[in-house]
CSV table of C-alpha atoms and ligand atoms in Angstrom, one decimal:
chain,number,residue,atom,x,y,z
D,1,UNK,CA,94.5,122.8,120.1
D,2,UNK,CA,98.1,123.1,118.4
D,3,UNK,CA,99.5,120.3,117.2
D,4,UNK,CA,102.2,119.7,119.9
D,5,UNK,CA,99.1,119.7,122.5
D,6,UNK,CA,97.0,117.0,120.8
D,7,UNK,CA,99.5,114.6,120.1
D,8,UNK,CA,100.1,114.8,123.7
D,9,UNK,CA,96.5,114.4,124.9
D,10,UNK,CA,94.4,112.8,122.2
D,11,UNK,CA,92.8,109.7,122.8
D,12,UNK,CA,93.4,109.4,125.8
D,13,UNK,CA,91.0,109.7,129.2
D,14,UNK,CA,88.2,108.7,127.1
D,15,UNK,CA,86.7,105.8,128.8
D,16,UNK,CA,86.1,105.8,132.2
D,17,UNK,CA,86.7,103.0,134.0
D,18,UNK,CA,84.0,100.5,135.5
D,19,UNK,CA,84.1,101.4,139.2
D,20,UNK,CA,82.6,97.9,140.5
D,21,UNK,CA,79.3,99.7,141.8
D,22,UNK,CA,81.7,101.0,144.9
D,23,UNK,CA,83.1,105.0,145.1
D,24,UNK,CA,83.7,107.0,142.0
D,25,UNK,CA,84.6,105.6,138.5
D,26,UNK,CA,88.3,106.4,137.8
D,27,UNK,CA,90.2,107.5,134.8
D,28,UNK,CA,93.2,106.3,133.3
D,29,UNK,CA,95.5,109.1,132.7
D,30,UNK,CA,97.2,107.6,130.0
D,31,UNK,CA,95.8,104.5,128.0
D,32,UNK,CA,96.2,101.1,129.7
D,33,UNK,CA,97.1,98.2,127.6
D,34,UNK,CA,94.0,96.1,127.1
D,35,UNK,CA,94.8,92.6,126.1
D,36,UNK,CA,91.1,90.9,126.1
D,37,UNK,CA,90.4,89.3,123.0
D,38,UNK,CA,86.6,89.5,123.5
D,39,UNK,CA,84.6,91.6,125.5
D,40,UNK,CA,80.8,90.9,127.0
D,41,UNK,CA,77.9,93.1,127.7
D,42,UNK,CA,75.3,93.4,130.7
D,43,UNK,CA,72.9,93.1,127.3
D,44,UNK,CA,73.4,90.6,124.9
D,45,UNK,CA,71.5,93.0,122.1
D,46,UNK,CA,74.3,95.5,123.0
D,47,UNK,CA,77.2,93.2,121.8
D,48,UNK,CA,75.3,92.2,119.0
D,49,UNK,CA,74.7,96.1,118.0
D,50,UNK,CA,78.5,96.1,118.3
D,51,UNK,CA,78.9,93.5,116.0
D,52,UNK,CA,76.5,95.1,113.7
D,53,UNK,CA,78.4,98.3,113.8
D,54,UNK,CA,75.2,99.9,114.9
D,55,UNK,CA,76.7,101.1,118.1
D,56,UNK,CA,80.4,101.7,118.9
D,57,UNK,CA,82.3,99.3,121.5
D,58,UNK,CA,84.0,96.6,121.8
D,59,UNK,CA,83.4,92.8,121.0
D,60,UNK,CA,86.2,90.9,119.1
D,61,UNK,CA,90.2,92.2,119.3
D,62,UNK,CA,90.5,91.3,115.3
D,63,UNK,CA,87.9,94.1,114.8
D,64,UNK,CA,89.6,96.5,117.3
D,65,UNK,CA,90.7,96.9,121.1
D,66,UNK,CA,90.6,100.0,123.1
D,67,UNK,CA,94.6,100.6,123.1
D,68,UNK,CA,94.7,100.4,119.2
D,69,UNK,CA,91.7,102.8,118.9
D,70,UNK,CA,93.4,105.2,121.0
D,71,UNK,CA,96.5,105.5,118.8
D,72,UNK,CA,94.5,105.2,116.1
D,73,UNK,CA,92.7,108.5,116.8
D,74,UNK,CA,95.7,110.3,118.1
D,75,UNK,CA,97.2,109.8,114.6
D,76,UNK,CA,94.0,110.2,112.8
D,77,UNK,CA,93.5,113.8,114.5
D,78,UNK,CA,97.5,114.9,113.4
D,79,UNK,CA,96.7,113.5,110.1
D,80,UNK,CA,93.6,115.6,109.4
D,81,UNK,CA,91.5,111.9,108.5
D,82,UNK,CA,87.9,110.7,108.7
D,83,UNK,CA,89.6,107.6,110.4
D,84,UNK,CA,92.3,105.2,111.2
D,85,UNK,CA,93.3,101.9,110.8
D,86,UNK,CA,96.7,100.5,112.5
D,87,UNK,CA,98.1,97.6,110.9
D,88,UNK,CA,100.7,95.4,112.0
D,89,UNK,CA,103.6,96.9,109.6
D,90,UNK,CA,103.8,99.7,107.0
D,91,UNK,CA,104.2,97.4,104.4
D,92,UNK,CA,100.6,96.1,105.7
D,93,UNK,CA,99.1,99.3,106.2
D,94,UNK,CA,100.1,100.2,102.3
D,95,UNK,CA,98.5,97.1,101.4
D,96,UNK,CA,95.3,97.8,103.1
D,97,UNK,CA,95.1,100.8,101.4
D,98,UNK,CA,95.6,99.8,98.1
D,99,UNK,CA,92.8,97.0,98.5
D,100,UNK,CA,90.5,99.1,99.9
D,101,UNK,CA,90.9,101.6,97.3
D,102,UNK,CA,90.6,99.0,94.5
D,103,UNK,CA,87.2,97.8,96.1
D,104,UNK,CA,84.7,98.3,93.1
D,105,UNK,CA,87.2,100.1,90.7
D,106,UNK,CA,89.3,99.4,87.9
D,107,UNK,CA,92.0,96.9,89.2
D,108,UNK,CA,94.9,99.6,87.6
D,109,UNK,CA,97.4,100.8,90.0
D,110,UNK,CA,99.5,104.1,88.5
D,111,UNK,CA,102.4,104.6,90.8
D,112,UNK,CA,105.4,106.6,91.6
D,113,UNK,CA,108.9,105.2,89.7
D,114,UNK,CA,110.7,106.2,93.2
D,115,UNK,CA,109.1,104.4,95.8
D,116,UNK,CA,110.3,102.2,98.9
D,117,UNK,CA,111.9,99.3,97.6
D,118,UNK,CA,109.6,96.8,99.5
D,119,UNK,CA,106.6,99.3,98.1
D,120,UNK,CA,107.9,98.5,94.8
D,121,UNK,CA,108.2,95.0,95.3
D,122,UNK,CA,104.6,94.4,96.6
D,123,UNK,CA,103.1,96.4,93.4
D,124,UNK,CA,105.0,93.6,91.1
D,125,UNK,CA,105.4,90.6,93.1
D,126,UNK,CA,102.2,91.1,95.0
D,127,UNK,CA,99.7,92.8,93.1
D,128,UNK,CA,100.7,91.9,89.6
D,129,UNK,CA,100.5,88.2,89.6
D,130,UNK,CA,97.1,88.8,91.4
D,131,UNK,CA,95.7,89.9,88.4
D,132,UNK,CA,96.3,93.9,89.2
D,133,UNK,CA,98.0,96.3,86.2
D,134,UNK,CA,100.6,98.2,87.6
D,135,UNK,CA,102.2,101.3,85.6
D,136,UNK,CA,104.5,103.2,86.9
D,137,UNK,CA,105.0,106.7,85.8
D,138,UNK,CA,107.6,109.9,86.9
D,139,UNK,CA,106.2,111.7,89.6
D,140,UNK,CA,108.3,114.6,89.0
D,141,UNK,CA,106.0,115.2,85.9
D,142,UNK,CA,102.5,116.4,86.9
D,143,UNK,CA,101.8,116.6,83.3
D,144,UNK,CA,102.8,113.0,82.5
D,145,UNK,CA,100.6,112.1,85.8
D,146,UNK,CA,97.9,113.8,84.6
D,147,UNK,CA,98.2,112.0,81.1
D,148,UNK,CA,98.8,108.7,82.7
D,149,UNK,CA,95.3,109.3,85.0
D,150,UNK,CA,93.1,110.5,81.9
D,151,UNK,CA,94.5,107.0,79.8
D,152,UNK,CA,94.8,104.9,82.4
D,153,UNK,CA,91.7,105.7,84.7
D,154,UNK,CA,93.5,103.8,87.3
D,155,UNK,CA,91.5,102.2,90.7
D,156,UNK,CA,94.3,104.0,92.6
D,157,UNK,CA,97.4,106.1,92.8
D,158,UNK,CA,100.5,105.5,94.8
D,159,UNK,CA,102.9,108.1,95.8
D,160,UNK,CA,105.5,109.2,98.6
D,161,UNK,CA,105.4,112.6,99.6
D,162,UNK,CA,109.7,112.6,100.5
D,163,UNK,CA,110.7,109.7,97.7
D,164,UNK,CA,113.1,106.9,99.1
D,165,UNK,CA,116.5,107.1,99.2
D,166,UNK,CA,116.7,110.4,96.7
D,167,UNK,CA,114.4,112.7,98.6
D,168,UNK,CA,112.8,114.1,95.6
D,169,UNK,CA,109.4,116.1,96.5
D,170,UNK,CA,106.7,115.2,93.7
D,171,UNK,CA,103.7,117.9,93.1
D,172,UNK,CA,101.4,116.7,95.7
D,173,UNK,CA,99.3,119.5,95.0
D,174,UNK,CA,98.5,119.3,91.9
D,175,UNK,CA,98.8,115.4,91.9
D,176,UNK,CA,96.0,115.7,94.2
D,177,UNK,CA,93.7,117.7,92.6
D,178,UNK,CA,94.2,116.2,89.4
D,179,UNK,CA,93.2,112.6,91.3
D,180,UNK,CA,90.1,114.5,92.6
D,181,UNK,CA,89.0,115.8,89.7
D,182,UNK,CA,88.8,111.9,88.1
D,183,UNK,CA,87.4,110.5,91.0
D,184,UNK,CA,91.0,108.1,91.7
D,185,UNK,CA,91.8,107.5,95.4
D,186,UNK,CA,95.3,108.6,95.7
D,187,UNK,CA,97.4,107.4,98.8
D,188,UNK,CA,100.8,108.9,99.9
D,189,UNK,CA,102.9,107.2,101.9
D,190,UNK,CA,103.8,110.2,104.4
D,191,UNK,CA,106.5,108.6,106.6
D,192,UNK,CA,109.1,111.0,105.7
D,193,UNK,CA,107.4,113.9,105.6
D,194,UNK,CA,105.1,113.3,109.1
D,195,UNK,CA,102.1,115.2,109.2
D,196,UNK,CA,104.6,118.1,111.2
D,197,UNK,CA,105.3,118.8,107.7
D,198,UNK,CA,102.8,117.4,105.2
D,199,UNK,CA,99.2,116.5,105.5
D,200,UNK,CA,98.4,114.8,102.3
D,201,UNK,CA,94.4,114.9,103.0
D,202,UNK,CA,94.4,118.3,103.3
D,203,UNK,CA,95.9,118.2,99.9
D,204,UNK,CA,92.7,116.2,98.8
D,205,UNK,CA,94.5,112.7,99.0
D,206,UNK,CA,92.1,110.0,99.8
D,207,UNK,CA,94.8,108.2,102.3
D,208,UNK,CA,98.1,109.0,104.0
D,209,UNK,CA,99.7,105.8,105.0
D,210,UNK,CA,102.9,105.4,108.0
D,211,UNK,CA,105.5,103.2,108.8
D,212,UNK,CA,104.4,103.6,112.4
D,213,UNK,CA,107.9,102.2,112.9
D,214,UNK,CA,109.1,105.5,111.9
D,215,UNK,CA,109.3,108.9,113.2
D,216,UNK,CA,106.0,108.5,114.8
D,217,UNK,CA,107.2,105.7,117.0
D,218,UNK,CA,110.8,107.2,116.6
D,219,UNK,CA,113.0,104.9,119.6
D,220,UNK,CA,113.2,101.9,117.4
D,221,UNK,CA,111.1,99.4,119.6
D,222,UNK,CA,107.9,98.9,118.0
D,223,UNK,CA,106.9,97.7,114.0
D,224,UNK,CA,103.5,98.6,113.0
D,225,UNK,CA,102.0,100.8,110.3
D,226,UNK,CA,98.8,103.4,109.8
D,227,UNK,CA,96.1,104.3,107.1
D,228,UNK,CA,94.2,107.5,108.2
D,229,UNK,CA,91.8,108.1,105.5
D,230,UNK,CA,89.0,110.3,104.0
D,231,UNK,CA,85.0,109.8,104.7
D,232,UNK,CA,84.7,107.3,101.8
D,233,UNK,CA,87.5,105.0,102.8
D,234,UNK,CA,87.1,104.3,106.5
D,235,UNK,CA,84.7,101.8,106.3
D,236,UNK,CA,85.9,99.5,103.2
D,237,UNK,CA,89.5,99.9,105.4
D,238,UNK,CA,87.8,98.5,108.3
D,239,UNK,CA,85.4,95.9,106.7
D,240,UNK,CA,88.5,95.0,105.0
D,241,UNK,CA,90.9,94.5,108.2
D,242,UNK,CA,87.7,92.5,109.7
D,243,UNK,CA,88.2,90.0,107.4
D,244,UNK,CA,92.1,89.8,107.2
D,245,UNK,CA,92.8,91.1,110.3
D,246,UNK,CA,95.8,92.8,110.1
D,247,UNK,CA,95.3,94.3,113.3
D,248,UNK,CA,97.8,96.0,115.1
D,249,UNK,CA,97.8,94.4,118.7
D,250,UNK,CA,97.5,96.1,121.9
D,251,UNK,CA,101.6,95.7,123.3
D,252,UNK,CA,102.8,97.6,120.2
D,253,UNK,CA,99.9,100.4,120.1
D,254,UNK,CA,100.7,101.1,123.7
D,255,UNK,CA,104.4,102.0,122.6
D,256,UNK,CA,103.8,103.5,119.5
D,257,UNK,CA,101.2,105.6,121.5
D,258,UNK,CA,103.9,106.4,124.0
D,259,UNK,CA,106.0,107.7,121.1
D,260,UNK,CA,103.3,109.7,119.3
D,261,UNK,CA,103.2,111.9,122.7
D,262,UNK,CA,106.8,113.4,121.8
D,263,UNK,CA,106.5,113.2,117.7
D,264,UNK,CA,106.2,117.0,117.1
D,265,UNK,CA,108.7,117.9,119.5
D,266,UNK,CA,111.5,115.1,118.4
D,267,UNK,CA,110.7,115.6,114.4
D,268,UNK,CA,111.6,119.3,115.4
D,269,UNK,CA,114.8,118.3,116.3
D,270,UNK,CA,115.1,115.8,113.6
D,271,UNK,CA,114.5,118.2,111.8
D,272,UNK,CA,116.8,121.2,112.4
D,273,UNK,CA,119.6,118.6,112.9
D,274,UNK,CA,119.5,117.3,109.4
D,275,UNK,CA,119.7,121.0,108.2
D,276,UNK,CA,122.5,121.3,110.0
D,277,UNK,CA,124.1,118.1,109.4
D,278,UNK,CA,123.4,118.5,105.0
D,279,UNK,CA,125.1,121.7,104.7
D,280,UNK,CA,128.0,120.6,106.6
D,281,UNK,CA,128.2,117.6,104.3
D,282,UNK,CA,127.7,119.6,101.3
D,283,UNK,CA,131.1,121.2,102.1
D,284,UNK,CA,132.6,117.9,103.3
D,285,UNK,CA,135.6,117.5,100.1
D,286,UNK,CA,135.1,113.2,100.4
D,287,UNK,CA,131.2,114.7,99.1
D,288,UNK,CA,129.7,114.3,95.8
D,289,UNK,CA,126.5,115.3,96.1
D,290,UNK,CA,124.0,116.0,98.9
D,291,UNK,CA,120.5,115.1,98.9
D,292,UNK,CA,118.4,117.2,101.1
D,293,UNK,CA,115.1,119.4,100.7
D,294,UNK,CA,116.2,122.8,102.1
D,295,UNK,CA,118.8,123.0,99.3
D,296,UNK,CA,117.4,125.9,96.9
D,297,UNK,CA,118.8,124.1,94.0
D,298,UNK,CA,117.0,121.1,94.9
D,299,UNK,CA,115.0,119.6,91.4
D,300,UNK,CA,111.6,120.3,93.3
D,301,UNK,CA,112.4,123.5,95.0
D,302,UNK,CA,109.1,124.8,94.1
D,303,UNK,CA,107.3,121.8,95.4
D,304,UNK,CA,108.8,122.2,98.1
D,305,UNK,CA,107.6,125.5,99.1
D,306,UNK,CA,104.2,124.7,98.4
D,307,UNK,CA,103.6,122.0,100.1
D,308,UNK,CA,105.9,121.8,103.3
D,309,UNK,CA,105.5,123.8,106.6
D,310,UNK,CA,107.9,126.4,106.3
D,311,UNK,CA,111.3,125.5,107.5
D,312,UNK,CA,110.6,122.5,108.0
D,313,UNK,CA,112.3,119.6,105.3
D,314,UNK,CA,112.6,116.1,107.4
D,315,UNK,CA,115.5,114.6,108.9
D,316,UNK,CA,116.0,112.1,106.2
D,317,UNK,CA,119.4,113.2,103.9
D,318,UNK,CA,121.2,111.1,101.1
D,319,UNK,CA,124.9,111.9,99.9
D,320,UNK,CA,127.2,110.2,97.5
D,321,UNK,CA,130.3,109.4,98.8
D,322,UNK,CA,133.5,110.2,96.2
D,323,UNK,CA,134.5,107.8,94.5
D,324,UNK,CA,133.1,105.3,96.3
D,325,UNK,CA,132.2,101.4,95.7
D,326,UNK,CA,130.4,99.3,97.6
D,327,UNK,CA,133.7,97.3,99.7
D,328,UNK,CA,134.9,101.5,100.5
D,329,UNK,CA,131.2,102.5,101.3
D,330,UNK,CA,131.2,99.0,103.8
D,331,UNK,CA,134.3,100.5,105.0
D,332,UNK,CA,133.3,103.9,105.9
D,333,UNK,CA,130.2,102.2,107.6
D,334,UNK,CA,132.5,99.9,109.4
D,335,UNK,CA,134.5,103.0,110.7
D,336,UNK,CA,131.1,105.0,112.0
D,337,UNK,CA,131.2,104.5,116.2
D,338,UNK,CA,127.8,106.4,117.4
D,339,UNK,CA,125.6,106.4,113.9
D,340,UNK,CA,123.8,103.2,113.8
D,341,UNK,CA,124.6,101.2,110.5
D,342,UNK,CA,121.0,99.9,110.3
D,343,UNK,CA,117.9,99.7,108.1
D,344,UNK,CA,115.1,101.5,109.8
D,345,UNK,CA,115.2,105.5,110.0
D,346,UNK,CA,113.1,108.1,112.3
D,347,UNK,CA,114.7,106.6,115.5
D,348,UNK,CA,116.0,108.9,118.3
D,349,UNK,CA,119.0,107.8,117.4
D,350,UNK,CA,121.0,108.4,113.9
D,351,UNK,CA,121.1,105.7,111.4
D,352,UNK,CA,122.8,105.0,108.2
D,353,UNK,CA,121.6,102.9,105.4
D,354,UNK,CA,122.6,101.8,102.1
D,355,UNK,CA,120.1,101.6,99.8
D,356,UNK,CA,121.7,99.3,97.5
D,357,UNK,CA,122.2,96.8,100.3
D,358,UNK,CA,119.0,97.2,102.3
D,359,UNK,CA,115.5,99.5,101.0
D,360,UNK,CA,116.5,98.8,97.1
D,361,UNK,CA,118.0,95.8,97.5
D,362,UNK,CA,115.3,93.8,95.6
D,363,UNK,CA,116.0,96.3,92.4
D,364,UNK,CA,118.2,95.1,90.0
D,365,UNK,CA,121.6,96.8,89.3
D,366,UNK,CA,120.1,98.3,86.0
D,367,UNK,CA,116.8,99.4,87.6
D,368,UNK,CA,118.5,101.2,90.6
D,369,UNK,CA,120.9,103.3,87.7
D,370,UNK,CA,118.0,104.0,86.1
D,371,UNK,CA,116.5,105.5,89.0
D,372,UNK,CA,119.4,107.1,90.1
D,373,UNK,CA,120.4,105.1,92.9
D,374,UNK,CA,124.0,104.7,92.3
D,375,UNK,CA,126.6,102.2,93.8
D,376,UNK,CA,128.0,105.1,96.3
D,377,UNK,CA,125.0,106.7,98.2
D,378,UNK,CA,124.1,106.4,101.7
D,379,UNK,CA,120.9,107.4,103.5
D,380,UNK,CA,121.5,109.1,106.7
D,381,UNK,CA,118.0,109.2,109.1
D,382,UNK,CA,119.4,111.9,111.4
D,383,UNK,CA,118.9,111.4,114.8
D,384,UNK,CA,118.4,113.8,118.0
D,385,UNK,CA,122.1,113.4,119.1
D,386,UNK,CA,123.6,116.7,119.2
D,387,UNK,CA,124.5,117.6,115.6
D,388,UNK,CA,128.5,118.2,116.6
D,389,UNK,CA,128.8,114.5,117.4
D,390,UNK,CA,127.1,113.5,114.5
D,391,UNK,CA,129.4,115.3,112.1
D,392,UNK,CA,132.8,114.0,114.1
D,393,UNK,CA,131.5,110.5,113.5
D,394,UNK,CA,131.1,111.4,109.7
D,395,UNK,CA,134.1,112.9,109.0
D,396,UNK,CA,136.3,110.6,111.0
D,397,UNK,CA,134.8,107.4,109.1
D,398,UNK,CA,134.6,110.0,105.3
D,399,UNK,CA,138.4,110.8,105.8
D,400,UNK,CA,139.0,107.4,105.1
D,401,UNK,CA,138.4,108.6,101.7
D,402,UNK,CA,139.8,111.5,101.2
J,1,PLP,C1,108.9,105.1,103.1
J,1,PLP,C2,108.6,103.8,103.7
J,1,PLP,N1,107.4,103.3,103.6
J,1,PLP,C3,107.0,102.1,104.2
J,1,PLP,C4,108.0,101.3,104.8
J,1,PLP,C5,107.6,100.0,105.4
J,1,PLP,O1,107.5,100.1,106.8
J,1,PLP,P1,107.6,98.8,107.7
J,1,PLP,O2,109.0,98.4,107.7
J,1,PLP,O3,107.0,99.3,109.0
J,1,PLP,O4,106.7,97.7,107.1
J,1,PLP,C6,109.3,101.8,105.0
J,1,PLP,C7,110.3,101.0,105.7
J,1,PLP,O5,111.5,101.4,105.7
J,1,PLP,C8,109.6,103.1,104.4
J,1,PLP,O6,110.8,103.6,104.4
């Protein structure tokens, strides 16, 4: 089936319910919310061949639940994974991944310069003073990601497939092939992209992680995050969340599940809005500079090409606003009346977001120069509005400026 079809009927209908011994056992169309935190056999040996992971089923809610494994495969199966683990944030999901990829390796993280703020954060506040060497190199260098692999021989690489707030489009590629070839698990954080545009495994990635809160949510209701992974990661992920149990719980897998159903067919929209809504901006005169991936001058153009579905380049756009300092940017946000001034993105509805305020806020000044983050960009997470109210919010609350 097409992707718009599984995402729709995946998971679902797969365990039929116990019919008390009277009349025929019914289905659940769509998957119930189970809240049990334990579950018991006819059989004693059968839970304890649960426990043992000898048979699959159900026994302890930390381990899993029937809701979460349902989402869990819906995502897996649009991801192209081996398996899934749903975590309780994004933020948790990326640190599952990076501990079950350092499981037996080097404890050397090589990661992307551009990454989420909080992403960035976790690497040095997190992983650092737990005794983990974290280098960051530029992503938009393959060759200087290949050098840094063959010095470094890391235990993991960390990498965005759309980088946060600039939208720059590293080589996945040949990022991935290169992490292949020395045996390093790499995991992209793929919440940008989706798997409607990118499918980092099929790249040979060894994880592609989501803000679940995202676009694959997308009505701004639920917080939870994914790791679908290759063969050799699923079961050190789920060992691993056995122990720690981050978990997501059954209330938020139900919605996010609810959200996945209509993914492909809102991160179309999404997606052709934000085309829409970059070039108009790009001819807006209170405009610097736009941001967006279908621009052919865009620094990774090439990337680009490669390794998105064609046509397709995310709702997510960045702009610099002329002139701009942080009081007149607060002021054009002030002015906005249907876009959200907010700090999530992916929702149904548009949001805008500073980075300087809110997903690079931990960054120093300096840092965020360095990485180009300057004191007059927004980050606009295009919504499904239609795109002509969109751009009449905009240019009321730009002409401000101009
Ligand atoms: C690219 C990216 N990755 C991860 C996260 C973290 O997700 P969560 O807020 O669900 O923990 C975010 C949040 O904004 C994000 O933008």
């Amino acid at each position: 089936m097409k992707m718009q079809s599984r995402a729709v009927h995946t998971g679902d209908r797969k365990r039929p319910a116990n019919n008390q011994g009277t009349g025929a056992a019914w289905i659940p169309v769509t998957t119930p919310i189970y809240t049990a935190t334990s579950f018991t056999y006819a059989e004693t040996s059968d839970l304890d061949r649960v426990m043992g992971n000898e048979m699959p089923g159900q026994s302890y809610a930390r381990y899993n639940n029937p809701t979460t494994d349902a989402l869990e495969e819906v995502v897996n199966d649009l991801e192209g994974g081996a398996g899934a683990l749903a975590c309780g944030s994004g933020m948790a999901a990326i640190h599952m991944a990076i501990n079950a990829a350092l499981i037996d390796r080097r404890r050397v993280v090589l990661a992307a310069k551009l990454l989420y703020g909080a992403t960035l954060s976790m690497l040095t506040k997190v992983f650092e003073p737990a005794g983990v060497e974290v280098v960051f190199a530029d992503f938009d260098d393959p060759d200087a990601v290949g050098t840094a692999i063959a010095e470094l021989r890391p235990g993991a690489i960390v990498m965005e497939t759309i980088a946060n707030p600039l939208l720059r489009v590293p080589a996945l590629d040949k990022i991935a092939q290169m992490a292949r070839a020395a045996n390093v698990p790499l995991i992209v954080d793929n919440t940008f992209a989706t798997p409607l545009l990118v499918r980092p495994l099929e790249f040979g990635a060894a994880m592609s992680v989501h803000s679940l809160t995202k676009y694959l949510s997308g009505h701004g209701d639920v917080m939870g995050g994914i790791v679908v992974a290759d063969a050799d990661h699923v079961a050190p992920l789920r060992n691993l969340a056995r122990t720690v149990g981050f978990l997501l719980g059954p209330f938020e897998s139900y919605l996010a599940m609810r959200g996945v159903k209509t993914f492909p067919m809102r991160m179309e929209r999404h997606c052709a809005n934000a085309c829409k809504v970059a070039s108009w901006l790009a001819t807006h005169p209170a405009v610097e500079r736009v941001n967006f991936p279908s621009d052919p001058k865009h620094p990774d153009a090439d990337n680009i090409r490669r390794v998105f579905a064609p046509g397709l380049y995310g709702g997510m756009v960045s702009f610099e606003v002329k002139g701009a300092d942080r009081a007149a940017i607060f002021q054009f946000m002030n002015a906005l009346r249907m876009i959200v001034p907010g700090t999530s993105l992916g929702d149904v509805h548009s949001l805008m977001l500073y980075p300087a305020m809110a997903s690079h806020r931990d960054l120093s000044p300096k840092h965020r120069e360095r990485l180009g983050i300057r004191d007059n960009l927004v980050r606009l997470s295009v919504g499904i509005e239609d795109t002509e109210d969109i751009t009449a919010d905009l240019d009321r609350a730009l002409r401000l400026h101009v």
